[in-house]
Amino acid sequence: MDLKEKISKERVPEHVAIIMDGNGRWAKNHGEARVFGHMNGVNGVREALTGAGEIGVKYLTLYAFSTENWDRPMEEVSALMDLLVQTIVKEIDALEERKVRLMAIGDLTLLPEQCRKALEAAIERTKVNDRITLVLALSYSSRWEITKAVKQIAESVKAGNLNPEDINQETIHTYLETRDIPDPELVIRTSGEKRISNFLLWQIAYSELYFTQTLWPDFKKEHFFEAVIAYQNRERRFGKISEQITV
Ligand code: FPP
């Protein structure tokens, strides 16, 4: 039986988020420079998006570049930015054809201008597509996002537009980058590392976590299906006990 047939259509996660990891190690294993790993990481992006689209996932978020990644050697940062622009330019027609809507979360003001412009153009061009939304987390970290939200909430209070007594979880949600995106039910991290690395800390409060040894450039849609099957075999209790869970 093929892996995809093992997936129950009733319980496909609406949103899957992925920490793509292991490009550098993959390159080293192949005797190449780290950038070669990132270039091959684009294959993993294609596979994950195809797998997600095939089973009806509506949102796929990829951690493409963290706030902390700005501290990597300058050549690697600039190669990653170039790769991002080239990939967007090269893949935009395919995204359009497959009805993929592109979005980005993170501090995009820090991106090189050419990169930001290419990204904004692709976001604008694909904004009406409705098959699946590909969310790129770029220059993103959760602590940056939460800090920004707290500052904006404080400003709203100061301006008299928000009463501190009225602040609840929903208020905080509306100040996050992901205000228009449902929380991910499933988070996948590749390469065997078992960390969250400052990714969607608020949004993954009840997400299932799935770790695989596979290095990101080797990630195939079958790995994506395996993760979804593992997710479907878990019981999500949201703090309740087994007997209270009906679905
Ligand atoms: C982590 O591997 C990967 C990244 C920091 C970058 C991810 C980028 C891509 C897959 C390229 C293109 C992406 C898009 C969306 C077009 P690592 O470098 O931390 O690997 P290591 O832990 O083995 O060193």
Short mmCIF file of C-alpha atoms and ligand atoms in Angstrom, two decimals:
data_model
loop_
_atom_site.label_atom_id
_atom_site.label_comp_id
_atom_site.label_asym_id
_atom_site.label_seq_id
_atom_site.Cartn_x
_atom_site.Cartn_y
_atom_site.Cartn_z
CA MET A 1 0.00 0.00 0.00
CA ASP A 2 1.42 3.32 -0.95
CA LEU A 3 2.10 5.78 1.86
CA LYS A 4 -0.36 8.37 0.65
CA GLU A 5 -3.24 5.87 0.84
CA LYS A 6 -2.50 5.38 4.53
CA ILE A 7 -3.43 9.01 5.21
CA SER A 8 -6.95 9.52 6.49
CA LYS A 9 -8.61 12.27 4.45
CA GLU A 10 -10.70 13.31 7.45
CA ARG A 11 -7.73 14.26 9.63
CA VAL A 12 -5.32 16.00 7.27
CA PRO A 13 -3.64 18.85 9.20
CA GLU A 14 -4.69 22.25 7.91
CA HIS A 15 -1.28 23.77 8.65
CA VAL A 16 2.13 22.06 8.72
CA ALA A 17 5.27 24.01 9.68
CA ILE A 18 8.77 22.77 8.90
CA ILE A 19 12.18 23.59 10.37
CA MET A 20 14.35 22.75 7.36
CA ASP A 21 17.66 21.63 8.82
CA GLY A 22 20.79 19.78 7.73
CA ASN A 23 21.78 21.55 4.50
CA GLY A 24 25.30 22.22 5.80
CA ARG A 25 25.84 18.63 6.94
CA TRP A 26 24.45 17.29 3.65
CA ALA A 27 26.98 19.44 1.75
CA LYS A 28 29.82 18.27 3.99
CA ASN A 29 28.83 14.62 3.42
CA HIS A 30 29.12 15.33 -0.31
CA GLY A 31 32.50 17.06 0.11
CA GLU A 32 31.03 20.41 -0.96
CA ALA A 33 30.68 23.93 0.47
CA ARG A 34 27.63 24.72 2.65
CA VAL A 35 26.01 26.76 -0.12
CA PHE A 36 25.74 23.59 -2.22
CA GLY A 37 23.55 22.17 0.55
CA HIS A 38 21.25 25.20 0.43
CA MET A 39 20.99 24.93 -3.37
CA ASN A 40 19.91 21.32 -3.02
CA GLY A 41 17.60 22.32 -0.18
CA VAL A 42 15.36 23.85 -2.83
CA ASN A 43 14.49 20.25 -3.86
CA GLY A 44 13.21 19.64 -0.33
CA VAL A 45 11.02 22.75 -0.61
CA ARG A 46 9.55 21.47 -3.89
CA GLU A 47 8.91 18.00 -2.44
CA ALA A 48 7.28 19.28 0.75
CA LEU A 49 5.03 21.66 -1.19
CA THR A 50 4.03 18.93 -3.65
CA GLY A 51 3.29 16.46 -0.85
CA ALA A 52 1.30 19.03 1.11
CA GLY A 53 -0.69 20.01 -2.00
CA GLU A 54 -1.46 16.38 -2.90
CA ILE A 55 -3.13 15.62 0.41
CA GLY A 56 -4.97 18.92 0.87
CA VAL A 57 -2.86 20.74 3.49
CA LYS A 58 -3.93 24.41 3.26
CA TYR A 59 -0.88 26.13 4.84
CA LEU A 60 2.76 25.12 4.69
CA THR A 61 5.20 27.28 6.67
CA LEU A 62 8.93 26.90 6.05
CA TYR A 63 11.58 28.32 8.37
CA ALA A 64 13.87 29.58 5.61
CA PHE A 65 16.01 32.15 7.46
CA SER A 66 15.99 33.00 11.15
CA THR A 67 16.89 36.30 12.82
CA GLU A 68 19.94 34.45 14.21
CA ASN A 69 21.00 33.34 10.69
CA TRP A 70 22.08 36.95 9.99
CA ASP A 71 25.11 36.13 12.21
CA ARG A 72 26.39 33.43 9.82
CA PRO A 73 29.46 34.23 7.66
CA MET A 74 28.66 37.04 5.23
CA GLU A 75 29.26 34.86 2.14
CA GLU A 76 26.71 32.31 3.32
CA VAL A 77 24.10 34.97 4.12
CA SER A 78 24.52 36.63 0.77
CA ALA A 79 24.43 33.26 -1.07
CA LEU A 80 21.19 32.38 0.73
CA MET A 81 19.63 35.72 -0.24
CA ASP A 82 20.69 35.26 -3.88
CA LEU A 83 19.29 31.75 -3.84
CA LEU A 84 16.01 33.00 -2.49
CA VAL A 85 15.61 35.63 -5.24
CA GLN A 86 16.64 33.15 -7.96
CA THR A 87 14.27 30.50 -6.67
CA ILE A 88 11.33 32.91 -6.48
CA VAL A 89 11.99 34.17 -10.01
CA LYS A 90 12.46 30.64 -11.37
CA GLU A 91 9.47 29.07 -9.61
CA ILE A 92 6.89 31.86 -9.77
CA ASP A 93 5.16 30.47 -12.90
CA ALA A 94 4.98 26.98 -11.36
CA LEU A 95 3.53 28.45 -8.14
CA GLU A 96 0.95 30.36 -10.16
CA GLU A 97 0.03 27.26 -12.20
CA ARG A 98 -0.44 25.18 -9.07
CA LYS A 99 -2.56 27.91 -7.45
CA VAL A 100 -0.08 28.47 -4.62
CA ARG A 101 -0.41 31.69 -2.66
CA LEU A 102 2.91 32.95 -1.31
CA MET A 103 3.17 34.78 2.01
CA ALA A 104 6.09 35.79 4.22
CA ILE A 105 6.48 36.38 7.94
CA GLY A 106 9.46 38.05 9.58
CA ASP A 107 11.34 41.33 9.53
CA LEU A 108 11.42 41.79 5.76
CA THR A 109 12.86 45.31 6.17
CA LEU A 110 16.22 43.66 6.86
CA LEU A 111 16.30 41.81 3.52
CA PRO A 112 18.44 43.20 0.69
CA GLU A 113 16.24 45.41 -1.50
CA GLN A 114 16.36 43.14 -4.56
CA CYS A 115 15.31 40.19 -2.45
CA ARG A 116 12.46 42.06 -0.77
CA LYS A 117 11.18 43.39 -4.09
CA ALA A 118 11.18 39.94 -5.73
CA LEU A 119 9.38 38.53 -2.73
CA GLU A 120 6.78 41.32 -2.61
CA ALA A 121 6.13 40.96 -6.35
CA ALA A 122 5.59 37.20 -5.99
CA ILE A 123 3.29 37.73 -2.99
CA GLU A 124 1.25 40.27 -4.95
CA ARG A 125 1.08 38.09 -8.06
CA THR A 126 -0.12 34.99 -6.20
CA LYS A 127 -2.42 36.66 -3.67
CA VAL A 128 -5.68 35.34 -5.14
CA ASN A 129 -4.51 31.71 -5.35
CA ASP A 130 -6.39 29.41 -3.02
CA ARG A 131 -5.14 25.83 -3.30
CA ILE A 132 -2.40 26.12 -0.68
CA THR A 133 -0.58 28.98 1.06
CA LEU A 134 3.19 28.73 1.25
CA VAL A 135 4.40 30.86 4.16
CA LEU A 136 8.12 31.66 4.17
CA ALA A 137 9.50 32.56 7.59
CA LEU A 138 12.31 34.90 6.60
CA SER A 139 14.40 36.98 8.95
CA TYR A 140 11.95 35.56 11.46
CA SER A 141 12.22 34.61 15.09
CA SER A 142 9.45 34.13 17.57
CA ARG A 143 10.97 36.37 20.24
CA TRP A 144 11.29 39.16 17.65
CA GLU A 145 7.63 38.66 16.69
CA ILE A 146 6.39 38.62 20.30
CA THR A 147 8.50 41.66 21.25
CA LYS A 148 7.06 43.58 18.30
CA ALA A 149 3.52 42.55 19.29
CA VAL A 150 4.06 43.68 22.90
CA LYS A 151 5.38 47.06 21.73
CA GLN A 152 2.37 47.57 19.46
CA ILE A 153 -0.05 46.55 22.21
CA ALA A 154 1.63 49.02 24.58
CA GLU A 155 1.31 51.75 21.95
CA SER A 156 -2.41 50.98 21.48
CA VAL A 157 -2.92 51.22 25.25
CA LYS A 158 -0.97 54.49 25.39
CA ALA A 159 -3.04 55.93 22.54
CA GLY A 160 -6.21 55.03 24.42
CA ASN A 161 -7.35 52.53 21.77
CA LEU A 162 -7.00 49.47 23.99
CA ASN A 163 -7.98 48.84 27.56
CA PRO A 164 -5.46 46.61 29.47
CA GLU A 165 -8.40 44.70 31.06
CA ASP A 166 -9.57 43.70 27.58
CA ILE A 167 -6.27 42.08 26.56
CA ASN A 168 -6.71 38.34 26.12
CA GLN A 169 -5.16 35.57 24.00
CA GLU A 170 -7.20 36.61 20.96
CA THR A 171 -5.85 40.19 21.28
CA ILE A 172 -2.28 38.91 21.31
CA HIS A 173 -3.01 36.67 18.32
CA THR A 174 -4.14 39.68 16.27
CA TYR A 175 -0.78 41.41 16.83
CA LEU A 176 1.29 38.45 15.59
CA GLU A 177 2.65 38.03 12.07
CA THR A 178 0.46 34.94 11.75
CA ARG A 179 -2.81 36.74 12.58
CA ASP A 180 -4.43 35.43 9.37
CA ILE A 181 -3.05 31.90 9.60
CA PRO A 182 -4.36 29.03 11.76
CA ASP A 183 -1.93 27.53 14.28
CA PRO A 184 0.03 24.56 12.90
CA GLU A 185 -1.21 21.15 14.04
CA LEU A 186 2.12 19.58 13.06
CA VAL A 187 5.74 20.78 13.19
CA ILE A 188 8.43 18.78 11.41
CA ARG A 189 12.17 19.22 11.99
CA THR A 190 14.69 17.43 9.81
CA SER A 191 18.31 16.37 10.47
CA GLY A 192 17.83 14.73 13.87
CA GLU A 193 18.06 17.91 15.96
CA LYS A 194 15.32 18.13 18.58
CA ARG A 195 14.94 21.86 19.12
CA ILE A 196 12.40 24.53 18.25
CA SER A 197 15.01 27.25 17.63
CA ASN A 198 12.82 30.31 18.23
CA PHE A 199 10.14 29.21 15.72
CA LEU A 200 6.43 30.03 16.20
CA LEU A 201 6.63 29.68 20.01
CA TRP A 202 3.16 31.11 20.63
CA GLN A 203 1.50 29.29 17.73
CA ILE A 204 2.81 25.78 18.50
CA ALA A 205 1.42 25.58 22.05
CA TYR A 206 -0.55 22.44 21.11
CA SER A 207 1.21 21.32 17.94
CA GLU A 208 2.46 17.77 17.52
CA LEU A 209 6.23 17.67 17.00
CA TYR A 210 7.82 15.24 14.54
CA PHE A 211 11.56 14.76 14.20
CA THR A 212 13.27 12.89 11.38
CA GLN A 213 16.96 12.07 10.78
CA THR A 214 16.61 12.93 7.09
CA LEU A 215 18.76 15.90 6.05
CA TRP A 216 16.68 18.60 4.33
CA PRO A 217 18.10 18.22 0.77
CA ASP A 218 17.12 14.51 0.93
CA PHE A 219 13.57 15.29 2.07
CA LYS A 220 10.98 13.72 -0.27
CA LYS A 221 7.22 13.96 -0.30
CA GLU A 222 7.16 10.42 1.17
CA HIS A 223 8.90 11.81 4.28
CA PHE A 224 6.15 14.41 4.45
CA PHE A 225 3.50 11.68 4.22
CA GLU A 226 5.29 9.66 6.96
CA ALA A 227 5.13 12.69 9.26
CA VAL A 228 1.41 13.17 8.57
CA ILE A 229 0.73 9.47 9.26
CA ALA A 230 2.62 9.73 12.57
CA TYR A 231 0.55 12.83 13.41
CA GLN A 232 -2.70 11.01 12.62
CA ASN A 233 -1.71 8.20 14.97
CA ARG A 234 -1.30 10.56 17.88
CA GLU A 235 -4.03 11.49 20.29
CA ARG A 236 -4.39 15.26 20.69
CA ARG A 237 -5.77 15.92 24.14
CA PHE A 238 -5.31 19.71 24.55
CA GLY A 239 -4.89 19.22 28.31
CA LYS A 240 -7.93 16.92 28.66
CA ILE A 241 -7.97 13.18 29.40
CA SER A 242 -8.39 10.41 26.79
CA GLU A 243 -12.02 9.68 27.69
CA GLN A 244 -13.01 13.29 26.97
CA ILE A 245 -11.73 13.16 23.40
CA THR A 246 -14.45 12.35 20.86
CA VAL A 247 -12.65 12.70 17.52
C1 FPP B 1 19.30 24.90 7.66
O1 FPP B 1 20.39 24.08 7.36
C2 FPP B 1 18.80 25.60 6.46
C3 FPP B 1 18.77 26.95 6.30
C4 FPP B 1 19.24 27.91 7.30
C5 FPP B 1 18.30 27.57 5.05
C6 FPP B 1 17.15 26.93 4.34
C7 FPP B 1 17.17 27.37 2.94
C8 FPP B 1 16.81 26.64 1.88
C9 FPP B 1 16.26 25.28 1.94
C10 FPP B 1 17.03 27.23 0.55
C11 FPP B 1 15.92 27.78 -0.22
C12 FPP B 1 14.67 28.09 0.46
C13 FPP B 1 13.61 28.63 -0.17
C14 FPP B 1 12.38 28.84 0.60
C15 FPP B 1 13.63 28.99 -1.59
P1 FPP B 1 21.80 24.39 8.08
O2 FPP B 1 22.56 25.29 7.19
O3 FPP B 1 21.55 24.91 9.46
O4 FPP B 1 22.42 22.94 8.12
P2 FPP B 1 23.43 22.34 9.22
O5 FPP B 1 22.71 22.35 10.53
O6 FPP B 1 23.68 20.95 8.71
O7 FPP B 1 24.65 23.21 9.20
#
